[in-house]
């Protein structure tokens, strides 16, 4: 197996994770009430803006993660395991609850590291 073959496998796995991520997003959007989704979106937008103050190049890093073979695969796989464990511990939680938890945790971690 050549290095090119390995890279192609890595990019295919990255693409698979992109599709899985997209399907999860579609499922969450289609299962929610429109007005409630708009309220949740506003809350998440505020948290995202706070997070962007600490990590201004986060979007660029995500794009690069999809370009480097296997990087997005491992990153998203870890996130999926983290989500699974969150939902196991919090039985009535929704995706919104996980996203608020994750954004808040990352903001607090950045504040702590900033000191």
PDB file of C-alpha atoms in Angstrom:
ATOM      1  CA  UNK A   1       0.000   0.000   0.000  1.00  0.00           C
ATOM      2  CA  UNK A   2       1.477   3.331  -1.037  1.00  0.00           C
ATOM      3  CA  UNK A   3       1.330   6.622   0.801  1.00  0.00           C
ATOM      4  CA  UNK A   4      -1.182   7.871  -1.741  1.00  0.00           C
ATOM      5  CA  UNK A   5      -3.474   4.920  -0.977  1.00  0.00           C
ATOM      6  CA  UNK A   6      -3.235   5.665   2.732  1.00  0.00           C
ATOM      7  CA  UNK A   7      -4.057   9.344   2.114  1.00  0.00           C
ATOM      8  CA  UNK A   8      -7.032   8.414  -0.039  1.00  0.00           C
ATOM      9  CA  UNK A   9      -8.361   6.127   2.699  1.00  0.00           C
ATOM     10  CA  UNK A  10      -7.899   8.951   5.213  1.00  0.00           C
ATOM     11  CA  UNK A  11      -9.736  11.459   3.029  1.00  0.00           C
ATOM     12  CA  UNK A  12     -12.540   8.965   2.462  1.00  0.00           C
ATOM     13  CA  UNK A  13     -12.894   8.505   6.220  1.00  0.00           C
ATOM     14  CA  UNK A  14     -12.913  12.298   6.645  1.00  0.00           C
ATOM     15  CA  UNK A  15     -15.674  12.510   4.028  1.00  0.00           C
ATOM     16  CA  UNK A  16     -17.618   9.784   5.839  1.00  0.00           C
ATOM     17  CA  UNK A  17     -17.423  11.772   9.074  1.00  0.00           C
ATOM     18  CA  UNK A  18     -18.606  14.889   7.240  1.00  0.00           C
ATOM     19  CA  UNK A  19     -21.640  12.984   5.958  1.00  0.00           C
ATOM     20  CA  UNK A  20     -22.381  11.540   9.413  1.00  0.00           C
ATOM     21  CA  UNK A  21     -22.093  15.011  10.930  1.00  0.00           C
ATOM     22  CA  UNK A  22     -24.417  16.393   8.246  1.00  0.00           C
ATOM     23  CA  UNK A  23     -26.983  13.621   8.809  1.00  0.00           C
ATOM     24  CA  UNK A  24     -26.981  14.254  12.562  1.00  0.00           C
ATOM     25  CA  UNK A  25     -27.586  17.953  11.922  1.00  0.00           C
ATOM     26  CA  UNK A  26     -30.460  17.212   9.515  1.00  0.00           C
ATOM     27  CA  UNK A  27     -32.014  14.794  12.013  1.00  0.00           C
ATOM     28  CA  UNK A  28     -31.855  17.340  14.838  1.00  0.00           C
ATOM     29  CA  UNK A  29     -33.282  20.129  12.678  1.00  0.00           C
ATOM     30  CA  UNK A  30     -36.113  18.012  11.288  1.00  0.00           C
ATOM     31  CA  UNK A  31     -37.174  16.696  14.693  1.00  0.00           C
ATOM     32  CA  UNK A  32     -37.509  20.105  16.357  1.00  0.00           C
ATOM     33  CA  UNK A  33     -40.141  22.806  16.471  1.00  0.00           C
ATOM     34  CA  UNK A  34     -39.240  25.827  14.343  1.00  0.00           C
ATOM     35  CA  UNK A  35     -39.730  28.472  17.052  1.00  0.00           C
ATOM     36  CA  UNK A  36     -37.827  26.428  19.605  1.00  0.00           C
ATOM     37  CA  UNK A  37     -35.007  25.880  17.109  1.00  0.00           C
ATOM     38  CA  UNK A  38     -34.762  29.634  16.559  1.00  0.00           C
ATOM     39  CA  UNK A  39     -34.523  30.278  20.310  1.00  0.00           C
ATOM     40  CA  UNK A  40     -31.871  27.593  20.674  1.00  0.00           C
ATOM     41  CA  UNK A  41     -30.012  29.022  17.709  1.00  0.00           C
ATOM     42  CA  UNK A  42     -29.806  32.426  19.386  1.00  0.00           C
ATOM     43  CA  UNK A  43     -28.389  30.892  22.566  1.00  0.00           C
ATOM     44  CA  UNK A  44     -25.839  28.893  20.590  1.00  0.00           C
ATOM     45  CA  UNK A  45     -24.906  31.952  18.538  1.00  0.00           C
ATOM     46  CA  UNK A  46     -24.055  33.860  21.733  1.00  0.00           C
ATOM     47  CA  UNK A  47     -21.945  30.990  23.017  1.00  0.00           C
ATOM     48  CA  UNK A  48     -20.208  30.620  19.660  1.00  0.00           C
ATOM     49  CA  UNK A  49     -19.324  34.327  19.619  1.00  0.00           C
ATOM     50  CA  UNK A  50     -17.806  34.002  23.102  1.00  0.00           C
ATOM     51  CA  UNK A  51     -15.855  30.954  21.997  1.00  0.00           C
ATOM     52  CA  UNK A  52     -14.624  32.742  18.867  1.00  0.00           C
ATOM     53  CA  UNK A  53     -13.013  35.384  21.071  1.00  0.00           C
ATOM     54  CA  UNK A  54     -10.758  32.708  22.572  1.00  0.00           C
ATOM     55  CA  UNK A  55     -10.305  30.626  19.411  1.00  0.00           C
ATOM     56  CA  UNK A  56     -10.497  33.055  16.454  1.00  0.00           C
ATOM     57  CA  UNK A  57      -9.068  30.560  13.951  1.00  0.00           C
ATOM     58  CA  UNK A  58     -11.293  27.630  14.958  1.00  0.00           C
ATOM     59  CA  UNK A  59     -13.124  27.540  11.610  1.00  0.00           C
ATOM     60  CA  UNK A  60      -9.854  27.474   9.690  1.00  0.00           C
ATOM     61  CA  UNK A  61      -8.599  24.662  11.919  1.00  0.00           C
ATOM     62  CA  UNK A  62     -11.726  22.627  11.189  1.00  0.00           C
ATOM     63  CA  UNK A  63     -11.277  23.112   7.428  1.00  0.00           C
ATOM     64  CA  UNK A  64      -7.655  21.998   7.682  1.00  0.00           C
ATOM     65  CA  UNK A  65      -8.742  18.993   9.743  1.00  0.00           C
ATOM     66  CA  UNK A  66     -10.842  17.804   6.808  1.00  0.00           C
ATOM     67  CA  UNK A  67      -7.910  18.293   4.408  1.00  0.00           C
ATOM     68  CA  UNK A  68      -5.385  16.287   6.420  1.00  0.00           C
ATOM     69  CA  UNK A  69      -6.003  12.538   6.091  1.00  0.00           C
ATOM     70  CA  UNK A  70      -7.583  10.852   9.140  1.00  0.00           C
ATOM     71  CA  UNK A  71      -7.636  14.059  11.229  1.00  0.00           C
ATOM     72  CA  UNK A  72     -11.352  14.817  10.945  1.00  0.00           C
ATOM     73  CA  UNK A  73     -12.112  11.107  11.275  1.00  0.00           C
ATOM     74  CA  UNK A  74     -10.428  10.902  14.678  1.00  0.00           C
ATOM     75  CA  UNK A  75     -11.724  14.309  15.756  1.00  0.00           C
ATOM     76  CA  UNK A  76     -15.356  13.530  14.918  1.00  0.00           C
ATOM     77  CA  UNK A  77     -15.098   9.958  16.235  1.00  0.00           C
ATOM     78  CA  UNK A  78     -13.967  11.339  19.576  1.00  0.00           C
ATOM     79  CA  UNK A  79     -16.864  13.839  19.516  1.00  0.00           C
ATOM     80  CA  UNK A  80     -19.362  11.058  18.760  1.00  0.00           C
ATOM     81  CA  UNK A  81     -18.074   8.984  21.685  1.00  0.00           C
ATOM     82  CA  UNK A  82     -18.240  12.070  23.883  1.00  0.00           C
ATOM     83  CA  UNK A  83     -21.852  12.703  22.773  1.00  0.00           C
ATOM     84  CA  UNK A  84     -22.786   9.081  23.400  1.00  0.00           C
ATOM     85  CA  UNK A  85     -21.392   9.216  26.934  1.00  0.00           C
ATOM     86  CA  UNK A  86     -23.131  12.554  27.575  1.00  0.00           C
ATOM     87  CA  UNK A  87     -26.479  11.132  26.480  1.00  0.00           C
ATOM     88  CA  UNK A  88     -25.940   7.987  28.547  1.00  0.00           C
ATOM     89  CA  UNK A  89     -25.370  10.056  31.662  1.00  0.00           C
ATOM     90  CA  UNK A  90     -28.141  12.587  30.926  1.00  0.00           C
ATOM     91  CA  UNK A  91     -31.052  10.473  29.752  1.00  0.00           C
ATOM     92  CA  UNK A  92     -33.509  13.243  28.826  1.00  0.00           C
ATOM     93  CA  UNK A  93     -30.926  15.526  27.239  1.00  0.00           C
ATOM     94  CA  UNK A  94     -31.172  16.750  23.667  1.00  0.00           C
ATOM     95  CA  UNK A  95     -28.527  17.796  21.184  1.00  0.00           C
ATOM     96  CA  UNK A  96     -29.030  21.412  22.257  1.00  0.00           C
ATOM     97  CA  UNK A  97     -28.089  20.482  25.830  1.00  0.00           C
ATOM     98  CA  UNK A  98     -24.926  18.784  24.631  1.00  0.00           C
ATOM     99  CA  UNK A  99     -23.955  21.758  22.483  1.00  0.00           C
ATOM    100  CA  UNK A 100     -24.494  24.211  25.349  1.00  0.00           C
ATOM    101  CA  UNK A 101     -22.434  21.938  27.599  1.00  0.00           C
ATOM    102  CA  UNK A 102     -19.624  21.651  25.057  1.00  0.00           C
ATOM    103  CA  UNK A 103     -19.478  25.371  24.235  1.00  0.00           C
ATOM    104  CA  UNK A 104     -19.609  26.312  27.929  1.00  0.00           C
ATOM    105  CA  UNK A 105     -16.924  23.784  28.810  1.00  0.00           C
ATOM    106  CA  UNK A 106     -14.622  25.010  26.039  1.00  0.00           C
ATOM    107  CA  UNK A 107     -15.155  28.650  27.058  1.00  0.00           C
ATOM    108  CA  UNK A 108     -14.365  27.901  30.703  1.00  0.00           C
ATOM    109  CA  UNK A 109     -11.299  25.914  29.684  1.00  0.00           C
ATOM    110  CA  UNK A 110     -10.091  28.821  27.523  1.00  0.00           C
ATOM    111  CA  UNK A 111     -10.681  31.306  30.361  1.00  0.00           C
ATOM    112  CA  UNK A 112      -8.701  29.119  32.737  1.00  0.00           C
ATOM    113  CA  UNK A 113      -5.823  28.752  30.258  1.00  0.00           C
ATOM    114  CA  UNK A 114      -5.900  32.478  29.519  1.00  0.00           C
ATOM    115  CA  UNK A 115      -5.059  33.379  33.120  1.00  0.00           C
TER     116      UNK A 115
END
